[in-house]
Tab-separated table of C-alpha atoms in Angstrom:
chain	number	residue	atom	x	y	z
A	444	UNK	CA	64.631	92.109	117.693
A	445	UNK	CA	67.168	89.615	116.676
A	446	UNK	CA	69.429	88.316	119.937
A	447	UNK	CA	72.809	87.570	118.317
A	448	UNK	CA	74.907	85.377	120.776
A	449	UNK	CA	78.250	86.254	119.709
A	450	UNK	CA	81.707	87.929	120.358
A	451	UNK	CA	82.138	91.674	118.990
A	452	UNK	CA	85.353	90.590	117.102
A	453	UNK	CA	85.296	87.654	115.562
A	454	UNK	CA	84.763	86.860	112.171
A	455	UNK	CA	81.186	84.942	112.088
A	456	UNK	CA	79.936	87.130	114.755
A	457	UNK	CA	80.806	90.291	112.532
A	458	UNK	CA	79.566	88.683	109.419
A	459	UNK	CA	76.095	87.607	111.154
A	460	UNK	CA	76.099	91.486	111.945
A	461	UNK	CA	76.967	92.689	108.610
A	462	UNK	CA	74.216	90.581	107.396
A	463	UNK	CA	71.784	92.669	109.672
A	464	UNK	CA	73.131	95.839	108.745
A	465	UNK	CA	72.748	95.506	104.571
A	466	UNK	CA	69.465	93.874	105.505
A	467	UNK	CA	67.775	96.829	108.040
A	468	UNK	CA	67.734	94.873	110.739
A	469	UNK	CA	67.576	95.861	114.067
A	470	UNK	CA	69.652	93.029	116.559
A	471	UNK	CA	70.854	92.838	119.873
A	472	UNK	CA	74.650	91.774	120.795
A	473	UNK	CA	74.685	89.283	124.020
A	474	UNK	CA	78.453	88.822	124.888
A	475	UNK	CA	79.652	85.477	125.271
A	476	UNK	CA	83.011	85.829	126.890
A	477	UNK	CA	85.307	83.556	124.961
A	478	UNK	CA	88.322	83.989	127.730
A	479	UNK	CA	86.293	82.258	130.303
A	480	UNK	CA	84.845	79.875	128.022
A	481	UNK	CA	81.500	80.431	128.140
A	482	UNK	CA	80.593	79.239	124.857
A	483	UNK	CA	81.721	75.659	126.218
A	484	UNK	CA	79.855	75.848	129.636
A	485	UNK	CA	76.489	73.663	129.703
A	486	UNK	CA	73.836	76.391	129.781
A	487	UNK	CA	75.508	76.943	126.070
A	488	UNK	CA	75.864	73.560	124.691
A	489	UNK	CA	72.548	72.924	125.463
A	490	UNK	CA	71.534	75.397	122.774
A	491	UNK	CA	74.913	75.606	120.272
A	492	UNK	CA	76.183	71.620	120.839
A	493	UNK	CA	79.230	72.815	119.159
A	494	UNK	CA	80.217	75.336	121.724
A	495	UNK	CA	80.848	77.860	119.032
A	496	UNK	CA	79.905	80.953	118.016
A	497	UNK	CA	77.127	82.793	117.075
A	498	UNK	CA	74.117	81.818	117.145
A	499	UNK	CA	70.766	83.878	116.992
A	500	UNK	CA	67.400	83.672	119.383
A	501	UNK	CA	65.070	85.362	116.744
A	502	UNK	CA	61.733	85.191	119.126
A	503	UNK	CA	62.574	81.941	120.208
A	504	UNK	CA	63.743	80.535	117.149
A	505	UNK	CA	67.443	79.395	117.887
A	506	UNK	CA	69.734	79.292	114.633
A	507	UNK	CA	73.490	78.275	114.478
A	508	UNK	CA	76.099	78.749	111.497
A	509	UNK	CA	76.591	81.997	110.809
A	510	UNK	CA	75.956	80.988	106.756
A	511	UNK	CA	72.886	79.360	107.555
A	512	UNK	CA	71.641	82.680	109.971
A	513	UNK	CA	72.864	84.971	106.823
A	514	UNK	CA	70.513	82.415	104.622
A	515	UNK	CA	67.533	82.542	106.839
A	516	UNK	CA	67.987	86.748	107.696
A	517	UNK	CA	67.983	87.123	103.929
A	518	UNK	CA	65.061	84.861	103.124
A	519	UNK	CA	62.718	86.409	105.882
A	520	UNK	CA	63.567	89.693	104.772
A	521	UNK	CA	63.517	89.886	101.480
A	522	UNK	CA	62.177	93.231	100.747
A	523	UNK	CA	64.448	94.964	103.400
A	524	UNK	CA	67.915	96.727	102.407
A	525	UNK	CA	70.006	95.084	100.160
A	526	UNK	CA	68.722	91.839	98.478
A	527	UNK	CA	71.353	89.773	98.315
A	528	UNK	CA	70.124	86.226	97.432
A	529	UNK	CA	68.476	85.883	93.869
A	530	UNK	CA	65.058	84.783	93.596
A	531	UNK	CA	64.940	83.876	89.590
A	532	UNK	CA	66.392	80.242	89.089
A	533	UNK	CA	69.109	80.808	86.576
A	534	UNK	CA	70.711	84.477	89.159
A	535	UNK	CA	69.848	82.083	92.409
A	536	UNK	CA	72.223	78.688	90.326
A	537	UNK	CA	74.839	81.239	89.579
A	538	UNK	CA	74.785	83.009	93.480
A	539	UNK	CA	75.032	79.413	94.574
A	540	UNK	CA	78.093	78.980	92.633
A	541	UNK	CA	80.227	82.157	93.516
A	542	UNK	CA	79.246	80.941	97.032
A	543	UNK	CA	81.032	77.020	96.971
A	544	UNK	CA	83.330	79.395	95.425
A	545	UNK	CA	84.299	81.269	98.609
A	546	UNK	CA	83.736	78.338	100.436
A	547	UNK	CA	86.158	75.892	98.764
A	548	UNK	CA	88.481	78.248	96.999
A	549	UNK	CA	88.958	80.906	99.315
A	550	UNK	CA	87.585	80.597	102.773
A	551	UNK	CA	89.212	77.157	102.954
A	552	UNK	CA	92.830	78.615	102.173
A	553	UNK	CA	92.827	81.839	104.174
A	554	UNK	CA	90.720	80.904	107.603
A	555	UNK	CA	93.895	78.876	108.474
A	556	UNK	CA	96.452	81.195	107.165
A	557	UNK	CA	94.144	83.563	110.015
A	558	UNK	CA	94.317	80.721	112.171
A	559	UNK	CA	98.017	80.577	112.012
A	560	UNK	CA	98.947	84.780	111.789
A	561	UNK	CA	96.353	85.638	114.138
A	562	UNK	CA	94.879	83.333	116.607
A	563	UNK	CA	97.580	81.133	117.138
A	564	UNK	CA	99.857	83.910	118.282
A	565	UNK	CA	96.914	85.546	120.414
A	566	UNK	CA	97.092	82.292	122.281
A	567	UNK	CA	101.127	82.676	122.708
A	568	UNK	CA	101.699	79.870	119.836
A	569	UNK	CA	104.112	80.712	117.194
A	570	UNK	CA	102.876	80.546	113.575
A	571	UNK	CA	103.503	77.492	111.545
A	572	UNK	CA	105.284	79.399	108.525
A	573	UNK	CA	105.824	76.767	106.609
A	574	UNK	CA	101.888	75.593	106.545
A	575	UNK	CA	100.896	79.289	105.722
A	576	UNK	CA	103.487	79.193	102.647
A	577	UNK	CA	101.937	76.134	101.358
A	578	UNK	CA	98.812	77.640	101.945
A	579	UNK	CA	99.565	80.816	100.378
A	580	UNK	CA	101.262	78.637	97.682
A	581	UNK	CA	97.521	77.002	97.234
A	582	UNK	CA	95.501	80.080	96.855
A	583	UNK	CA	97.440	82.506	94.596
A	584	UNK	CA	95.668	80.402	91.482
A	585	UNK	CA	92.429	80.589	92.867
A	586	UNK	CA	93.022	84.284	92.740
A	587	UNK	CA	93.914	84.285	89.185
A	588	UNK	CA	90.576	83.035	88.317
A	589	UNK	CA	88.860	85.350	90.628
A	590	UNK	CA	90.471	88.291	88.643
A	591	UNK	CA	89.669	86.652	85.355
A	592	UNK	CA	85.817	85.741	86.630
A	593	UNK	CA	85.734	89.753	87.517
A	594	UNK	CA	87.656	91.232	84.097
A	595	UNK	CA	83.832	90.123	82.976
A	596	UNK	CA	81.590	90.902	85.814
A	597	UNK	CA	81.149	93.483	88.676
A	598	UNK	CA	80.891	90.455	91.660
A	599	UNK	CA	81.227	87.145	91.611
A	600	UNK	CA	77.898	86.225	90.742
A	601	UNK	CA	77.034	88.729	88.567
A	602	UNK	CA	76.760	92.774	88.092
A	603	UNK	CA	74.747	92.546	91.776
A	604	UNK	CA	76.718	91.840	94.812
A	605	UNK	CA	75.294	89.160	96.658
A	606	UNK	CA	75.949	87.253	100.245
A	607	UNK	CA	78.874	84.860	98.139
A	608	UNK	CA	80.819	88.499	97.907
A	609	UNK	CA	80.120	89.772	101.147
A	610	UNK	CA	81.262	86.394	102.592
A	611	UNK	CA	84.775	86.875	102.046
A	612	UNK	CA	84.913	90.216	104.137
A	613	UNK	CA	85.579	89.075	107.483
A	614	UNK	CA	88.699	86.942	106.942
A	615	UNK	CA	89.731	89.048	103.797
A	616	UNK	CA	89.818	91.423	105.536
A	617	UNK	CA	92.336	89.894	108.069
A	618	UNK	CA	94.257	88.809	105.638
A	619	UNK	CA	94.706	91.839	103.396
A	620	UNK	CA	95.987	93.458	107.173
A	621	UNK	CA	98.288	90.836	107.633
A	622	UNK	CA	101.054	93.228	106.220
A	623	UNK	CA	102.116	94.244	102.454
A	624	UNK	CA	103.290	90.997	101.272
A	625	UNK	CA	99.355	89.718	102.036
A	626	UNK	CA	97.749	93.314	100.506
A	627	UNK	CA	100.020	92.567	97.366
A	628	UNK	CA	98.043	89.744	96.441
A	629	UNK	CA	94.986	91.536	96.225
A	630	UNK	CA	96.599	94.564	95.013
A	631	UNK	CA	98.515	92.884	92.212
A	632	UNK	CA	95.309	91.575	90.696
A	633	UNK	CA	93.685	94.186	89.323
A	634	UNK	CA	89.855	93.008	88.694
A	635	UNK	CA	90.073	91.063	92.047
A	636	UNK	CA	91.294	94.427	93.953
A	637	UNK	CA	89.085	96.774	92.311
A	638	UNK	CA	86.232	94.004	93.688
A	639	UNK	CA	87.670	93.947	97.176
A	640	UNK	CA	88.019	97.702	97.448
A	641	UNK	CA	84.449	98.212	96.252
A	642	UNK	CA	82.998	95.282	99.055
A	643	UNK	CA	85.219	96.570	101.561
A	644	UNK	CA	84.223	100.068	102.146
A	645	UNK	CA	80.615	99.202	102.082
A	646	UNK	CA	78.877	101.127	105.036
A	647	UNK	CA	77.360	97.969	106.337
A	648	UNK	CA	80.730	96.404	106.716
A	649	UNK	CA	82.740	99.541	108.130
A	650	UNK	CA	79.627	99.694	110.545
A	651	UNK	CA	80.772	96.300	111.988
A	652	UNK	CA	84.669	95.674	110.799
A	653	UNK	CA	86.088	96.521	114.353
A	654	UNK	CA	83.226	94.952	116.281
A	655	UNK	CA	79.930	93.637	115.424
């Protein structure tokens, strides 16, 4: 069984998990407790030099990055659950598109407009308003071309969802919860939200969307 080294409610942990759950695979939660810092203490560095979460023990083969452990779950299990990653060249190039596509045009606009919303306040910081307006102001075109990329195609890579869509489901998610202003993005786009809706109430992700 798969040891996953994480925190129930944070977004890599819960995306490692999701991972597992589309794939059939049976893991085990260890809690790292991220209010005592455990995930900086030495008997953790030594294994995640980053002091971040998760990583996986999968017998005795130590992984970190959650994209990396989705990679490597997916690879060694090919034939189990959902496939997720291509194998023919020409559906693998256009997977590894959609997925510098969440990356680099929406991961890299919304994890700090999470960062700022979310964690900042849960650590009794106020939110940097202006910073999440420019970022806001950043990603509303990437969004257009989501919803024109999916006014031809099911997902992002294709008519098969792969890992690029289910990427985007931890910190969508947060930020379609931020409140109606942040839903209205999604909702106003009308390929992008019928996409979200149909991602978001996959089984494997409400299995794991309040803790992994």
């Amino acid at each position: 069984m798969v040891k996953l080294y994480g925190f129930p409610s944070t977004t890599c942990t819960r995306f490692v998990a999701l991972i597992c759950k589309e794939k059939n695979i049976p893991y085990e939660l260890i809690h790292v407790n991220l209010a005592k810092g455990e995930q900086k203490q030495p008997a953790f560095t030594a294994i995640q030099p980053f002091g971040q979460i998760p990583y996986i023990d999968d017998e005795g083969f130590i992984l970190y990055e959650s994209r990396a452990i989705a990679r490597y779950l997916i690879k060694k299990y090919p034939n189990e659950g959902t496939p997720l990653i291509p194998s023919d060249p020409k559906a693998e190039a256009l997977f590894e598109q959609a997925a510098s596509i969440e990356a680099f045009n929406f991961t890299a606009f919304v994890a700090p407009i999470i960062a700022e919303k979310v964690f900042n306040p849960y650590f009794g910081l106020p939110p940097n308003e202006e910073r999440v307006s420019e970022l806001l102001a950043s990603l509303l075109p990437k969004l257009d071309a989501y919803d024109f990329i999916l006014s031809k195609q099911k997902y992002l890579a294709g008519d098969s969802v792969t890992l690029a869509d289910l990427a985007h489901l931890p910190y969508g998610t947060a930020f379609y919860e931020l409140g109606a202003d942040f839903a209205e993005v999604f909702d106003s786009r009308p390929n992008l939200v019928r996409w979200w809706k149909d991602i978001s109430n996959r089984p494997a992700w409400l299995a794991v969307k309040d803790g992994a």
